[in-house]
Amino acid sequence: MTAVIIFIADGTEEMEFTITYDTLVRAGATVVSVFVPDTTSTSHPVSPPVAKGSRGINIMPDMYLDRSQLTVDKFDSLVVPGGAKGADTISKNSTVQDLVREFYKNGKLVGMICNGSLAALTSRLPKQPLTSHPAVKSRLETEFEYSEDPVVVSGNLITSRGPGTTFPFALTLVESLFGREKRVEVQGPMVFPTGTPWVNAQ
């Protein structure tokens, strides 16, 4: 069974989280959403936590951030969604940084979208092709080979630009984890309009 971690925090971009989560489940993955707390917040945590997305939508995560439960032998991939506040919280978290490095080093698939690509910087991943939301381009372009392609695949690191590129991002994750045939199988029932560029992506 293919298992995927997707991080979530207050301020996570809802489309990037839900579309990625949903698409991976359609492909047959077991997806676990992991709540990353804002360590600078003075508010008292609730149990279980509810992540308030960037547009105010409340999402119930599957579990708290627990390093002992999130190991490379249990999961095949991890995903960092964007949203300015959420991505800031996630990318600055030392446990997340440790997990990103460990998964990347062990050849596990690492996905980042929008401002979530900041986690590549804070986790000190090697210089390589990468993209992000334009808002954080200036923070990444000197440390990486910056691209403005909708989705950038660099070995086991897959990055993308924002809410509007979430479907091709999620489908690229599916193809990387399950193969081209599964991507075609998953995207068909989604009924994308004729001519949608990523439907025929190679």
PDB file of C-alpha atoms in Angstrom:
ATOM      1  CA  MET A   1       0.000   0.000   0.000  1.00  0.00           C
ATOM      2  CA  THR A   2       1.361   3.394  -1.023  1.00  0.00           C
ATOM      3  CA  ALA A   3       1.223   5.846   1.892  1.00  0.00           C
ATOM      4  CA  VAL A   4       1.615   9.615   1.657  1.00  0.00           C
ATOM      5  CA  ILE A   5       2.024  12.345   4.294  1.00  0.00           C
ATOM      6  CA  ILE A   6       0.496  15.725   3.491  1.00  0.00           C
ATOM      7  CA  PHE A   7       1.185  18.497   5.956  1.00  0.00           C
ATOM      8  CA  ILE A   8      -1.414  21.066   6.982  1.00  0.00           C
ATOM      9  CA  ALA A   9      -1.327  24.121   9.238  1.00  0.00           C
ATOM     10  CA  ASP A  10      -3.404  27.189   9.942  1.00  0.00           C
ATOM     11  CA  GLY A  11      -3.240  29.158   6.712  1.00  0.00           C
ATOM     12  CA  THR A  12      -2.717  26.226   4.358  1.00  0.00           C
ATOM     13  CA  GLU A  13      -4.150  26.823   0.873  1.00  0.00           C
ATOM     14  CA  GLU A  14      -7.303  24.704   0.772  1.00  0.00           C
ATOM     15  CA  MET A  15      -7.251  23.880  -2.954  1.00  0.00           C
ATOM     16  CA  GLU A  16      -3.659  22.707  -2.877  1.00  0.00           C
ATOM     17  CA  PHE A  17      -4.368  20.512   0.130  1.00  0.00           C
ATOM     18  CA  THR A  18      -7.722  19.024  -0.858  1.00  0.00           C
ATOM     19  CA  ILE A  19      -7.079  18.504  -4.586  1.00  0.00           C
ATOM     20  CA  THR A  20      -3.773  16.779  -3.878  1.00  0.00           C
ATOM     21  CA  TYR A  21      -5.245  14.660  -1.082  1.00  0.00           C
ATOM     22  CA  ASP A  22      -8.301  13.703  -3.160  1.00  0.00           C
ATOM     23  CA  THR A  23      -6.332  12.878  -6.317  1.00  0.00           C
ATOM     24  CA  LEU A  24      -3.893  10.646  -4.466  1.00  0.00           C
ATOM     25  CA  VAL A  25      -6.756   8.774  -2.773  1.00  0.00           C
ATOM     26  CA  ARG A  26      -8.383   8.230  -6.185  1.00  0.00           C
ATOM     27  CA  ALA A  27      -5.151   6.574  -7.272  1.00  0.00           C
ATOM     28  CA  GLY A  28      -5.270   4.202  -4.305  1.00  0.00           C
ATOM     29  CA  ALA A  29      -2.866   5.885  -1.920  1.00  0.00           C
ATOM     30  CA  THR A  30      -3.371   5.988   1.815  1.00  0.00           C
ATOM     31  CA  VAL A  31      -3.055   9.686   2.610  1.00  0.00           C
ATOM     32  CA  VAL A  32      -2.460  10.985   6.131  1.00  0.00           C
ATOM     33  CA  SER A  33      -2.833  14.694   6.853  1.00  0.00           C
ATOM     34  CA  VAL A  34      -0.474  15.862   9.591  1.00  0.00           C
ATOM     35  CA  PHE A  35      -1.138  19.032  11.574  1.00  0.00           C
ATOM     36  CA  VAL A  36       1.904  21.264  12.051  1.00  0.00           C
ATOM     37  CA  PRO A  37       1.427  23.703  14.947  1.00  0.00           C
ATOM     38  CA  ASP A  38       2.459  27.337  14.836  1.00  0.00           C
ATOM     39  CA  THR A  39       5.090  27.391  17.566  1.00  0.00           C
ATOM     40  CA  THR A  40       4.978  31.198  17.709  1.00  0.00           C
ATOM     41  CA  SER A  41       1.277  31.248  18.557  1.00  0.00           C
ATOM     42  CA  THR A  42       0.201  32.011  22.121  1.00  0.00           C
ATOM     43  CA  SER A  43      -3.252  30.468  21.687  1.00  0.00           C
ATOM     44  CA  HIS A  44      -4.008  27.228  23.478  1.00  0.00           C
ATOM     45  CA  PRO A  45      -4.134  24.141  21.231  1.00  0.00           C
ATOM     46  CA  VAL A  46      -7.366  22.201  20.936  1.00  0.00           C
ATOM     47  CA  SER A  47      -7.672  18.446  20.717  1.00  0.00           C
ATOM     48  CA  PRO A  48      -8.147  17.360  18.035  1.00  0.00           C
ATOM     49  CA  PRO A  49      -6.876  20.404  16.161  1.00  0.00           C
ATOM     50  CA  VAL A  50      -8.758  22.059  13.344  1.00  0.00           C
ATOM     51  CA  ALA A  51      -6.654  23.745  10.686  1.00  0.00           C
ATOM     52  CA  LYS A  52      -8.192  27.007   9.487  1.00  0.00           C
ATOM     53  CA  GLY A  53      -7.245  27.330   5.824  1.00  0.00           C
ATOM     54  CA  SER A  54      -6.158  30.449   3.973  1.00  0.00           C
ATOM     55  CA  ARG A  55      -9.759  31.137   2.926  1.00  0.00           C
ATOM     56  CA  GLY A  56     -11.242  30.332   6.319  1.00  0.00           C
ATOM     57  CA  ILE A  57     -12.311  26.736   5.629  1.00  0.00           C
ATOM     58  CA  ASN A  58     -11.817  24.474   8.637  1.00  0.00           C
ATOM     59  CA  ILE A  59     -10.180  21.117   7.915  1.00  0.00           C
ATOM     60  CA  MET A  60      -9.780  18.319  10.454  1.00  0.00           C
ATOM     61  CA  PRO A  61      -6.290  16.762  10.149  1.00  0.00           C
ATOM     62  CA  ASP A  62      -5.785  13.040  10.608  1.00  0.00           C
ATOM     63  CA  MET A  63      -3.051  13.358  13.217  1.00  0.00           C
ATOM     64  CA  TYR A  64      -0.699  15.658  15.071  1.00  0.00           C
ATOM     65  CA  LEU A  65       2.915  16.067  13.992  1.00  0.00           C
ATOM     66  CA  ASP A  66       4.577  13.105  15.721  1.00  0.00           C
ATOM     67  CA  ARG A  67       8.099  12.368  14.508  1.00  0.00           C
ATOM     68  CA  SER A  68       8.059   8.832  15.879  1.00  0.00           C
ATOM     69  CA  GLN A  69       5.099   7.906  13.658  1.00  0.00           C
ATOM     70  CA  LEU A  70       6.342   9.522  10.445  1.00  0.00           C
ATOM     71  CA  THR A  71       9.200   7.334   9.275  1.00  0.00           C
ATOM     72  CA  VAL A  72      10.505   6.452   5.832  1.00  0.00           C
ATOM     73  CA  ASP A  73       9.705   2.790   6.362  1.00  0.00           C
ATOM     74  CA  LYS A  74       5.999   3.625   6.795  1.00  0.00           C
ATOM     75  CA  PHE A  75       5.507   6.225   4.052  1.00  0.00           C
ATOM     76  CA  ASP A  76       6.425   6.519   0.381  1.00  0.00           C
ATOM     77  CA  SER A  77       6.053  10.273  -0.047  1.00  0.00           C
ATOM     78  CA  LEU A  78       5.451  13.570   1.696  1.00  0.00           C
ATOM     79  CA  VAL A  79       3.779  16.718   0.374  1.00  0.00           C
ATOM     80  CA  VAL A  80       4.076  20.345   1.500  1.00  0.00           C
ATOM     81  CA  PRO A  81       1.147  22.497   0.314  1.00  0.00           C
ATOM     82  CA  GLY A  82       1.255  26.286   0.098  1.00  0.00           C
ATOM     83  CA  GLY A  83      -0.700  29.186   1.457  1.00  0.00           C
ATOM     84  CA  ALA A  84       1.477  31.998   2.767  1.00  0.00           C
ATOM     85  CA  LYS A  85       0.882  31.533   6.497  1.00  0.00           C
ATOM     86  CA  GLY A  86       0.592  27.753   6.373  1.00  0.00           C
ATOM     87  CA  ALA A  87       3.719  27.291   4.295  1.00  0.00           C
ATOM     88  CA  ASP A  88       5.636  29.616   6.599  1.00  0.00           C
ATOM     89  CA  THR A  89       4.635  27.542   9.638  1.00  0.00           C
ATOM     90  CA  ILE A  90       5.395  24.232   7.927  1.00  0.00           C
ATOM     91  CA  SER A  91       8.687  25.227   6.310  1.00  0.00           C
ATOM     92  CA  LYS A  92      10.076  26.701   9.549  1.00  0.00           C
ATOM     93  CA  ASN A  93       9.263  23.621  11.627  1.00  0.00           C
ATOM     94  CA  SER A  94      12.456  21.729  12.489  1.00  0.00           C
ATOM     95  CA  THR A  95      10.702  18.348  12.548  1.00  0.00           C
ATOM     96  CA  VAL A  96       9.307  18.945   9.059  1.00  0.00           C
ATOM     97  CA  GLN A  97      12.755  20.011   7.847  1.00  0.00           C
ATOM     98  CA  ASP A  98      14.236  16.810   9.243  1.00  0.00           C
ATOM     99  CA  LEU A  99      11.548  14.720   7.534  1.00  0.00           C
ATOM    100  CA  VAL A 100      12.011  16.492   4.196  1.00  0.00           C
ATOM    101  CA  ARG A 101      15.756  15.815   4.279  1.00  0.00           C
ATOM    102  CA  GLU A 102      15.294  12.192   5.353  1.00  0.00           C
ATOM    103  CA  PHE A 103      12.657  11.416   2.729  1.00  0.00           C
ATOM    104  CA  TYR A 104      14.643  13.153  -0.003  1.00  0.00           C
ATOM    105  CA  LYS A 105      17.915  11.425   0.955  1.00  0.00           C
ATOM    106  CA  ASN A 106      16.189   8.032   0.956  1.00  0.00           C
ATOM    107  CA  GLY A 107      14.758   8.537  -2.519  1.00  0.00           C
ATOM    108  CA  LYS A 108      11.171   8.956  -1.361  1.00  0.00           C
ATOM    109  CA  LEU A 109       8.984  11.271  -3.409  1.00  0.00           C
ATOM    110  CA  VAL A 110       8.858  14.826  -2.029  1.00  0.00           C
ATOM    111  CA  GLY A 111       6.194  17.193  -3.354  1.00  0.00           C
ATOM    112  CA  MET A 112       5.982  20.949  -2.742  1.00  0.00           C
ATOM    113  CA  ILE A 113       3.568  23.453  -4.228  1.00  0.00           C
ATOM    114  CA  CYS A 114       3.227  27.242  -4.106  1.00  0.00           C
ATOM    115  CA  ASN A 115       4.929  28.752  -1.048  1.00  0.00           C
ATOM    116  CA  GLY A 116       5.429  25.199   0.167  1.00  0.00           C
ATOM    117  CA  SER A 117       8.584  25.148  -1.971  1.00  0.00           C
ATOM    118  CA  LEU A 118      10.204  27.224   0.768  1.00  0.00           C
ATOM    119  CA  ALA A 119      10.636  23.916   2.588  1.00  0.00           C
ATOM    120  CA  ALA A 120      13.288  23.005   0.020  1.00  0.00           C
ATOM    121  CA  LEU A 121      15.218  26.082   1.127  1.00  0.00           C
ATOM    122  CA  THR A 122      14.747  25.710   4.877  1.00  0.00           C
ATOM    123  CA  SER A 123      15.524  21.978   4.669  1.00  0.00           C
ATOM    124  CA  ARG A 124      18.712  22.768   2.740  1.00  0.00           C
ATOM    125  CA  LEU A 125      18.036  20.492  -0.214  1.00  0.00           C
ATOM    126  CA  PRO A 126      20.688  20.477  -2.947  1.00  0.00           C
ATOM    127  CA  LYS A 127      20.559  23.060  -5.733  1.00  0.00           C
ATOM    128  CA  GLN A 128      18.360  21.729  -8.537  1.00  0.00           C
ATOM    129  CA  PRO A 129      15.421  22.707 -10.785  1.00  0.00           C
ATOM    130  CA  LEU A 130      12.449  23.976  -8.785  1.00  0.00           C
ATOM    131  CA  THR A 131       9.408  26.260  -9.023  1.00  0.00           C
ATOM    132  CA  SER A 132       7.057  28.025  -6.623  1.00  0.00           C
ATOM    133  CA  HIS A 133       4.450  30.741  -6.343  1.00  0.00           C
ATOM    134  CA  PRO A 134       5.830  34.007  -7.809  1.00  0.00           C
ATOM    135  CA  ALA A 135       5.557  35.616  -4.367  1.00  0.00           C
ATOM    136  CA  VAL A 136       8.544  33.624  -3.075  1.00  0.00           C
ATOM    137  CA  LYS A 137      10.579  33.423  -6.288  1.00  0.00           C
ATOM    138  CA  SER A 138      13.136  35.951  -5.010  1.00  0.00           C
ATOM    139  CA  ARG A 139      13.859  33.778  -1.976  1.00  0.00           C
ATOM    140  CA  LEU A 140      14.508  30.685  -4.071  1.00  0.00           C
ATOM    141  CA  GLU A 141      16.018  31.722  -7.384  1.00  0.00           C
ATOM    142  CA  THR A 142      19.570  32.190  -6.116  1.00  0.00           C
ATOM    143  CA  GLU A 143      19.657  28.843  -4.274  1.00  0.00           C
ATOM    144  CA  PHE A 144      17.935  26.725  -6.942  1.00  0.00           C
ATOM    145  CA  GLU A 145      17.623  26.505 -10.719  1.00  0.00           C
ATOM    146  CA  TYR A 146      14.373  28.423 -10.788  1.00  0.00           C
ATOM    147  CA  SER A 147      11.744  27.624 -13.421  1.00  0.00           C
ATOM    148  CA  GLU A 148       8.317  29.058 -14.197  1.00  0.00           C
ATOM    149  CA  ASP A 149       6.979  25.796 -15.606  1.00  0.00           C
ATOM    150  CA  PRO A 150       3.666  24.702 -14.019  1.00  0.00           C
ATOM    151  CA  VAL A 151       5.254  21.530 -12.620  1.00  0.00           C
ATOM    152  CA  VAL A 152       8.958  20.810 -12.267  1.00  0.00           C
ATOM    153  CA  VAL A 153      10.261  17.274 -11.781  1.00  0.00           C
ATOM    154  CA  SER A 154      13.821  16.983 -10.464  1.00  0.00           C
ATOM    155  CA  GLY A 155      14.536  13.385  -9.532  1.00  0.00           C
ATOM    156  CA  ASN A 156      12.376  12.639  -6.503  1.00  0.00           C
ATOM    157  CA  LEU A 157      11.491  16.321  -5.911  1.00  0.00           C
ATOM    158  CA  ILE A 158       8.322  17.606  -7.611  1.00  0.00           C
ATOM    159  CA  THR A 159       7.367  21.271  -7.261  1.00  0.00           C
ATOM    160  CA  SER A 160       4.540  23.388  -8.627  1.00  0.00           C
ATOM    161  CA  ARG A 161       3.310  26.992  -8.684  1.00  0.00           C
ATOM    162  CA  GLY A 162      -0.062  27.523  -7.017  1.00  0.00           C
ATOM    163  CA  PRO A 163      -3.787  26.736  -6.824  1.00  0.00           C
ATOM    164  CA  GLY A 164      -4.176  26.824 -10.606  1.00  0.00           C
ATOM    165  CA  THR A 165      -1.478  24.178 -11.115  1.00  0.00           C
ATOM    166  CA  THR A 166      -2.669  21.803  -8.403  1.00  0.00           C
ATOM    167  CA  PHE A 167      -4.324  19.305 -10.742  1.00  0.00           C
ATOM    168  CA  PRO A 168      -1.216  18.756 -12.904  1.00  0.00           C
ATOM    169  CA  PHE A 169       0.886  18.686  -9.724  1.00  0.00           C
ATOM    170  CA  ALA A 170      -1.301  16.030  -8.117  1.00  0.00           C
ATOM    171  CA  LEU A 171      -1.477  13.970 -11.309  1.00  0.00           C
ATOM    172  CA  THR A 172       2.317  14.120 -11.642  1.00  0.00           C
ATOM    173  CA  LEU A 173       2.578  12.778  -8.091  1.00  0.00           C
ATOM    174  CA  VAL A 174       0.220   9.959  -9.081  1.00  0.00           C
ATOM    175  CA  GLU A 175       2.300   9.138 -12.150  1.00  0.00           C
ATOM    176  CA  SER A 176       5.526   9.144 -10.136  1.00  0.00           C
ATOM    177  CA  LEU A 177       4.084   6.868  -7.470  1.00  0.00           C
ATOM    178  CA  PHE A 178       1.906   4.555  -9.572  1.00  0.00           C
ATOM    179  CA  GLY A 179       2.884   4.946 -13.216  1.00  0.00           C
ATOM    180  CA  ARG A 180       1.501   6.564 -16.352  1.00  0.00           C
ATOM    181  CA  GLU A 181      -1.386   4.124 -16.737  1.00  0.00           C
ATOM    182  CA  LYS A 182      -2.758   4.997 -13.285  1.00  0.00           C
ATOM    183  CA  ARG A 183      -2.530   8.721 -14.044  1.00  0.00           C
ATOM    184  CA  VAL A 184      -4.633   8.239 -17.175  1.00  0.00           C
ATOM    185  CA  GLU A 185      -7.111   6.113 -15.224  1.00  0.00           C
ATOM    186  CA  VAL A 186      -7.484   8.725 -12.489  1.00  0.00           C
ATOM    187  CA  GLN A 187      -7.745  11.817 -14.680  1.00  0.00           C
ATOM    188  CA  GLY A 188     -10.350  10.340 -17.051  1.00  0.00           C
ATOM    189  CA  PRO A 189     -13.366  10.422 -14.671  1.00  0.00           C
ATOM    190  CA  MET A 190     -12.395  13.962 -13.609  1.00  0.00           C
ATOM    191  CA  VAL A 191     -13.703  15.071 -17.038  1.00  0.00           C
ATOM    192  CA  PHE A 192     -11.239  17.844 -17.826  1.00  0.00           C
ATOM    193  CA  PRO A 193     -12.307  20.008 -20.800  1.00  0.00           C
ATOM    194  CA  THR A 194     -11.010  18.992 -24.218  1.00  0.00           C
ATOM    195  CA  GLY A 195      -7.630  20.582 -24.820  1.00  0.00           C
ATOM    196  CA  THR A 196      -6.620  20.785 -21.160  1.00  0.00           C
ATOM    197  CA  PRO A 197      -2.826  20.727 -21.524  1.00  0.00           C
ATOM    198  CA  TRP A 198      -1.893  18.510 -18.609  1.00  0.00           C
ATOM    199  CA  VAL A 199      -4.280  15.715 -19.643  1.00  0.00           C
ATOM    200  CA  ASN A 200      -1.899  14.726 -22.409  1.00  0.00           C
ATOM    201  CA  ALA A 201       1.275  15.558 -20.492  1.00  0.00           C
ATOM    202  CA  GLN A 202       4.122  13.188 -21.187  1.00  0.00           C
TER     203      GLN A 202
END
